[in-house]
Tab-separated table of C-alpha atoms in Angstrom:
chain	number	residue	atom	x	y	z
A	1	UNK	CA	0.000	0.000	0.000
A	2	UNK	CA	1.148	3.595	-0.534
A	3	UNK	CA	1.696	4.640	3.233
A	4	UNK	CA	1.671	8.649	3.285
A	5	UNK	CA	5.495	8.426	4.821
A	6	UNK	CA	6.602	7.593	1.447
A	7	UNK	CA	5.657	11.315	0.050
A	8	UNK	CA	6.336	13.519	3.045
A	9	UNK	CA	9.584	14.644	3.355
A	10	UNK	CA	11.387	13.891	7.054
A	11	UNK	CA	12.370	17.367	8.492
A	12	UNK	CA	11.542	18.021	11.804
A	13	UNK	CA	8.184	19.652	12.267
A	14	UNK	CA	8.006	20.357	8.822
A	15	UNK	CA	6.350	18.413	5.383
A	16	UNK	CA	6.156	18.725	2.303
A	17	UNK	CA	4.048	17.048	-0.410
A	18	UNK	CA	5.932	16.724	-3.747
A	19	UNK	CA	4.033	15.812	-6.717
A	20	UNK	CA	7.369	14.364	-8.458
A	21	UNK	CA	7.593	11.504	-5.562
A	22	UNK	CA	7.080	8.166	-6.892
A	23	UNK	CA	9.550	9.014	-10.003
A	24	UNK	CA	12.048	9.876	-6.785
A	25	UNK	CA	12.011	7.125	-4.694
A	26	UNK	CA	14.719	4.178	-5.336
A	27	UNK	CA	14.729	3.166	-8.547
A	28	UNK	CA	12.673	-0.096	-9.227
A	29	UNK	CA	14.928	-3.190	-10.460
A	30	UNK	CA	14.697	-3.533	-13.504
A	31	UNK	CA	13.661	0.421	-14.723
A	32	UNK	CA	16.437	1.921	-16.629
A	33	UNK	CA	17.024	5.471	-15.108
A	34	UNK	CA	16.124	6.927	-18.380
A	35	UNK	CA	12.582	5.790	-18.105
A	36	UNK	CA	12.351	7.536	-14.562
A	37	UNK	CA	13.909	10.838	-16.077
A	38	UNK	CA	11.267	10.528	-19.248
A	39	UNK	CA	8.493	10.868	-16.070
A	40	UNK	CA	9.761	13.618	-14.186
A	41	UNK	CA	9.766	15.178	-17.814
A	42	UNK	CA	6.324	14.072	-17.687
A	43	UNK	CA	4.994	15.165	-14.907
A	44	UNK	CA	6.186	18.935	-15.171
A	45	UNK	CA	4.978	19.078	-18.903
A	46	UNK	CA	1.744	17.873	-17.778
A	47	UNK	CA	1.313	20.344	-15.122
A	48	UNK	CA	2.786	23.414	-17.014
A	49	UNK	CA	0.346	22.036	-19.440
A	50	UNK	CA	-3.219	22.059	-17.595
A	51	UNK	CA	-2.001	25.225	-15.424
A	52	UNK	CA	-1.685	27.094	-18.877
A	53	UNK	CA	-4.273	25.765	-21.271
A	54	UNK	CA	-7.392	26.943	-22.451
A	55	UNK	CA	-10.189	24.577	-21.237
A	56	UNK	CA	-12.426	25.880	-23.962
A	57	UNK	CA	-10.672	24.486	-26.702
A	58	UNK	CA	-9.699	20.434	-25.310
A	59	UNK	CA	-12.279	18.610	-26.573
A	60	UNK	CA	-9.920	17.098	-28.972
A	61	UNK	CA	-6.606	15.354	-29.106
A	62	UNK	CA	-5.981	17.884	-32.017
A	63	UNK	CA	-7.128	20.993	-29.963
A	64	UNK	CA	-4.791	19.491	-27.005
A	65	UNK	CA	-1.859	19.563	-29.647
A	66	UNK	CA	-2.291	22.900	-30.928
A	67	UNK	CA	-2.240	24.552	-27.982
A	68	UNK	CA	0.626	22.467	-26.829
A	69	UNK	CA	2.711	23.162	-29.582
A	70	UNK	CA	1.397	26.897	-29.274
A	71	UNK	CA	3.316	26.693	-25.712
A	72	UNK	CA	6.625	25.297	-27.242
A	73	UNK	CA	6.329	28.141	-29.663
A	74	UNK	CA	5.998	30.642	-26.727
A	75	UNK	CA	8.734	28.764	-24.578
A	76	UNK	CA	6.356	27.725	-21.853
A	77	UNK	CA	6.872	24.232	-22.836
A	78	UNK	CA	9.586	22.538	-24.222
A	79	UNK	CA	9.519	20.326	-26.872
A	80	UNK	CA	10.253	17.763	-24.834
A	81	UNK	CA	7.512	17.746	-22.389
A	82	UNK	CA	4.798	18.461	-25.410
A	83	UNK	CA	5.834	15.100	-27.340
A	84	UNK	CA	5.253	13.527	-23.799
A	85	UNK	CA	1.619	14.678	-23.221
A	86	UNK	CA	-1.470	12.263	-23.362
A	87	UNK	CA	-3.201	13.989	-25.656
A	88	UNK	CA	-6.292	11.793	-25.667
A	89	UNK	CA	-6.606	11.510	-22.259
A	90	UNK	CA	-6.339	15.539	-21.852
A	91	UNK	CA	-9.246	15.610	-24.271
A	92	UNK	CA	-11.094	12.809	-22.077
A	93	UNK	CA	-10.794	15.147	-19.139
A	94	UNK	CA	-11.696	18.092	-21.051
A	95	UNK	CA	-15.299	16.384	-21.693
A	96	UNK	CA	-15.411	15.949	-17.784
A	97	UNK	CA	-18.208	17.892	-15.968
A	98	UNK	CA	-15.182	18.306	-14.111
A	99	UNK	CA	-13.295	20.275	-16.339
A	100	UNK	CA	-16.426	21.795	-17.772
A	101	UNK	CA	-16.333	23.729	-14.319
A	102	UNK	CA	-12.852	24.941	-14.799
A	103	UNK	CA	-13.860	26.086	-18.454
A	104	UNK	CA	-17.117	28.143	-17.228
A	105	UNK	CA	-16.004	29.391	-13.647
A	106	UNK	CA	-14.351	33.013	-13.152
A	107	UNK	CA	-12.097	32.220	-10.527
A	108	UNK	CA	-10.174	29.147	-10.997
A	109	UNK	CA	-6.476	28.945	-8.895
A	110	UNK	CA	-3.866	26.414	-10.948
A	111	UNK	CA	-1.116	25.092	-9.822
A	112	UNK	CA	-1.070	26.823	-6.340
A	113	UNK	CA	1.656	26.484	-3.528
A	114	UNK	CA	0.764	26.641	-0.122
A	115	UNK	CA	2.310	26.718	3.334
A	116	UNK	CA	-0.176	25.228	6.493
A	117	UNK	CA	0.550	25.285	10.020
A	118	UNK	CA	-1.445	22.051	11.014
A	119	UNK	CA	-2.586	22.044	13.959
A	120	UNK	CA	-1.648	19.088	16.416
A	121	UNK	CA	-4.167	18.245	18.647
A	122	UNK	CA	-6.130	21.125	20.862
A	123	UNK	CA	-2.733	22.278	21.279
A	124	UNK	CA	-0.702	25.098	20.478
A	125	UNK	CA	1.860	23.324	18.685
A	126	UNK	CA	1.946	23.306	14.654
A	127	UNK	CA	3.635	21.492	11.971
A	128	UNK	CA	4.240	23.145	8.800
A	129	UNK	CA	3.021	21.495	5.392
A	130	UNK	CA	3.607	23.201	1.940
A	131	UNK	CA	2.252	21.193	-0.930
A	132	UNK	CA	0.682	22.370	-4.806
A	133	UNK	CA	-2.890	22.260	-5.270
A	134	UNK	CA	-3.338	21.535	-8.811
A	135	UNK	CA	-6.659	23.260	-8.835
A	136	UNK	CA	-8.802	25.009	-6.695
A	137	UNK	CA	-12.335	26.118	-8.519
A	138	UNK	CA	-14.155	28.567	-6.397
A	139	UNK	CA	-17.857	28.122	-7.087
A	140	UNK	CA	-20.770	29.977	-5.595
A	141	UNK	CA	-21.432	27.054	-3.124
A	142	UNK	CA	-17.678	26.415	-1.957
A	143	UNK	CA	-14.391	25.371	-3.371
A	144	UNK	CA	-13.674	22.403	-5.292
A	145	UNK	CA	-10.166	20.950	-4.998
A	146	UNK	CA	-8.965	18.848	-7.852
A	147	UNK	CA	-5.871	16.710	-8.460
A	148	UNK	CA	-4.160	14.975	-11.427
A	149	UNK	CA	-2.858	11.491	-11.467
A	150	UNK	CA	-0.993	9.922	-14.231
A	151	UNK	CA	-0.529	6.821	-12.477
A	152	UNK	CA	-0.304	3.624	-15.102
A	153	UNK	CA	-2.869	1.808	-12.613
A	154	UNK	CA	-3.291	-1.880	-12.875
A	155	UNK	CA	-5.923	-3.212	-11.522
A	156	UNK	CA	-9.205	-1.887	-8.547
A	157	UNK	CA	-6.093	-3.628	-6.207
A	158	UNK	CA	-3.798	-1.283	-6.832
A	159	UNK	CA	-6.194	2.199	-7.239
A	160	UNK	CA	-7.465	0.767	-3.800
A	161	UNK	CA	-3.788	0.937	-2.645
A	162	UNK	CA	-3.087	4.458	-4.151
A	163	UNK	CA	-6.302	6.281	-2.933
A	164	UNK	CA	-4.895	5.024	0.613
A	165	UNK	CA	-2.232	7.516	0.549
A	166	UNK	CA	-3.780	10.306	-2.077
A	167	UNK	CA	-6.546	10.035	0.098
A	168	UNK	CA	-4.484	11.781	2.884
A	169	UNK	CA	-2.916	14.045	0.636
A	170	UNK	CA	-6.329	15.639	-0.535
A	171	UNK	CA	-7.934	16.108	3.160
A	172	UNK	CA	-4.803	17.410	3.755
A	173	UNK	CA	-5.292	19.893	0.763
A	174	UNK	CA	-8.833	20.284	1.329
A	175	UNK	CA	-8.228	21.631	5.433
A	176	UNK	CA	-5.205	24.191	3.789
A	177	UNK	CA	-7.382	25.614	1.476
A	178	UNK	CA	-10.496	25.808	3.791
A	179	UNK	CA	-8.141	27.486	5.927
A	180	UNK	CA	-6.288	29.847	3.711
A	181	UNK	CA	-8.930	31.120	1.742
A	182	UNK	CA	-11.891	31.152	4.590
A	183	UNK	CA	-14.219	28.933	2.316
A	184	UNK	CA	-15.671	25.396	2.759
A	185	UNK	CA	-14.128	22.706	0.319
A	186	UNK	CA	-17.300	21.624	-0.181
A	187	UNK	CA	-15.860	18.603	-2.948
A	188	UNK	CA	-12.146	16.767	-3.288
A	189	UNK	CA	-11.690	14.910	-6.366
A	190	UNK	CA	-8.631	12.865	-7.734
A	191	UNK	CA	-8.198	12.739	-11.755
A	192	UNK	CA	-6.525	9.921	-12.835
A	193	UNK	CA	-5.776	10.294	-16.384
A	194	UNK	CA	-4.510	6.945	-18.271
A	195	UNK	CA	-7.349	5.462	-15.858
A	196	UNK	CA	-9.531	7.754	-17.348
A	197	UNK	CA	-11.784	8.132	-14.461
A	198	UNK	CA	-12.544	10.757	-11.406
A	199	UNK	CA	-12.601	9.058	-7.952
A	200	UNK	CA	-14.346	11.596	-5.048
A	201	UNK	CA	-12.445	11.364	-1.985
A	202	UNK	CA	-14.167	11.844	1.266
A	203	UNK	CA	-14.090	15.284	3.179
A	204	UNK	CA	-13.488	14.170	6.858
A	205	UNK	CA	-11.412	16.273	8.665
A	206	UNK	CA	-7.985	15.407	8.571
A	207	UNK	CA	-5.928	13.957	11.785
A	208	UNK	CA	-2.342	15.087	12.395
A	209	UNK	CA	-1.330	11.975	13.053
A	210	UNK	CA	-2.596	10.524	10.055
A	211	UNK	CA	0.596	12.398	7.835
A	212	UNK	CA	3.031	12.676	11.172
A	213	UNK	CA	5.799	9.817	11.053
């Protein structure tokens, strides 16, 4: 199972979420170190990507390509990461009520750092946790708090496994931004995009020691 541990980084008192972790961690037996470079590539294309693009215009793997390469052109992506893109999944999401939300709402926060003093227990005492939201959609009934997955998932055994630890990640995400902007996160949803598929993840309120080692 993916334990949170494995994604929070062990400084005293302090955390931080990084989206890059699995391609970080030791390198698998058999996985040339190429491959895991080609991922971190990846991942920040795919990010720069959906933080940037025009959710009007994704309904198509061609309309995900043009404004890719329109990036490259500008220098916001390199060539690299826009050869790397899923194109057809992008347009999948893009026919998402999901991202249908992002295309229509007027504020809509991409790609947004955060620090959070957690608090532990009734206590005083905080821990610090800085992590990237991918996106936050403020609607007229609360925020909704998105995040991508490109996880190659295998089988229901193994998104079981993964929503185990993402799961802790998002109400983790969910309390920051409840916090930070003084609005209820009224809905948490992961994206997983070679899965194809949106998985809600619950909203109960988040235990420090849930995410402390």
């Amino acid at each position: 199972a993916l334990r949170p541990e494995r994604f929070l980084a062990r400084l005293p008192r302090r955390h931080n979420f990084r989206r890059g972790f699995t391609a970080l961690q030791r390198q698998p037996r058999g996985v040339r170190a190429v491959d895991l470079v080609e991922h971190v590539e990846l991942l920040a294309g795919f990010h720069r990507f959906l933080e940037l693009a025009d959710f009007r215009h994704l309904g198509t793997a061609v309309e995900v390509a043009a404004q890719a390469d329109a990036m490259v052109a500008t220098r916001q992506l390199t060539a690299a990461q826009a050869a790397l893109l899923p194109t057809a999944d992008i347009a999948w999401f893009a026919n998402t009520p999901e991202a249908r939300l992002i295309a229509a709402s007027p504020v809509v926060r991409r790609e947004l750092p955060f620090v959070y003093a957690l608090p532990l227990d009734a206590g005083p005492e905080r821990t610090i946790v800085r992590g990237v939201i991918d996106c936050l959609v403020d609607t007229p009934g609360g925020l909704v708090l998105l995040d991508y997955k490109t996880d190659a998932v295998r089988d229901d055994a193994d998104l079981t496994a993964r929503l185990e630890g993402y799961g802790v990640q998002l109400q983790l995400y969910a309390q920051a931004a409840s916090a930070i902007f003084t609005r209820t996160v009224v809905r948490t949803a992961l994206v997983f995009l070679r899965l194809r598929r949106v998985v809600d993840v619950s909203l109960t309120e988040l235990s420090p020691h849930a995410i402390l080692p």
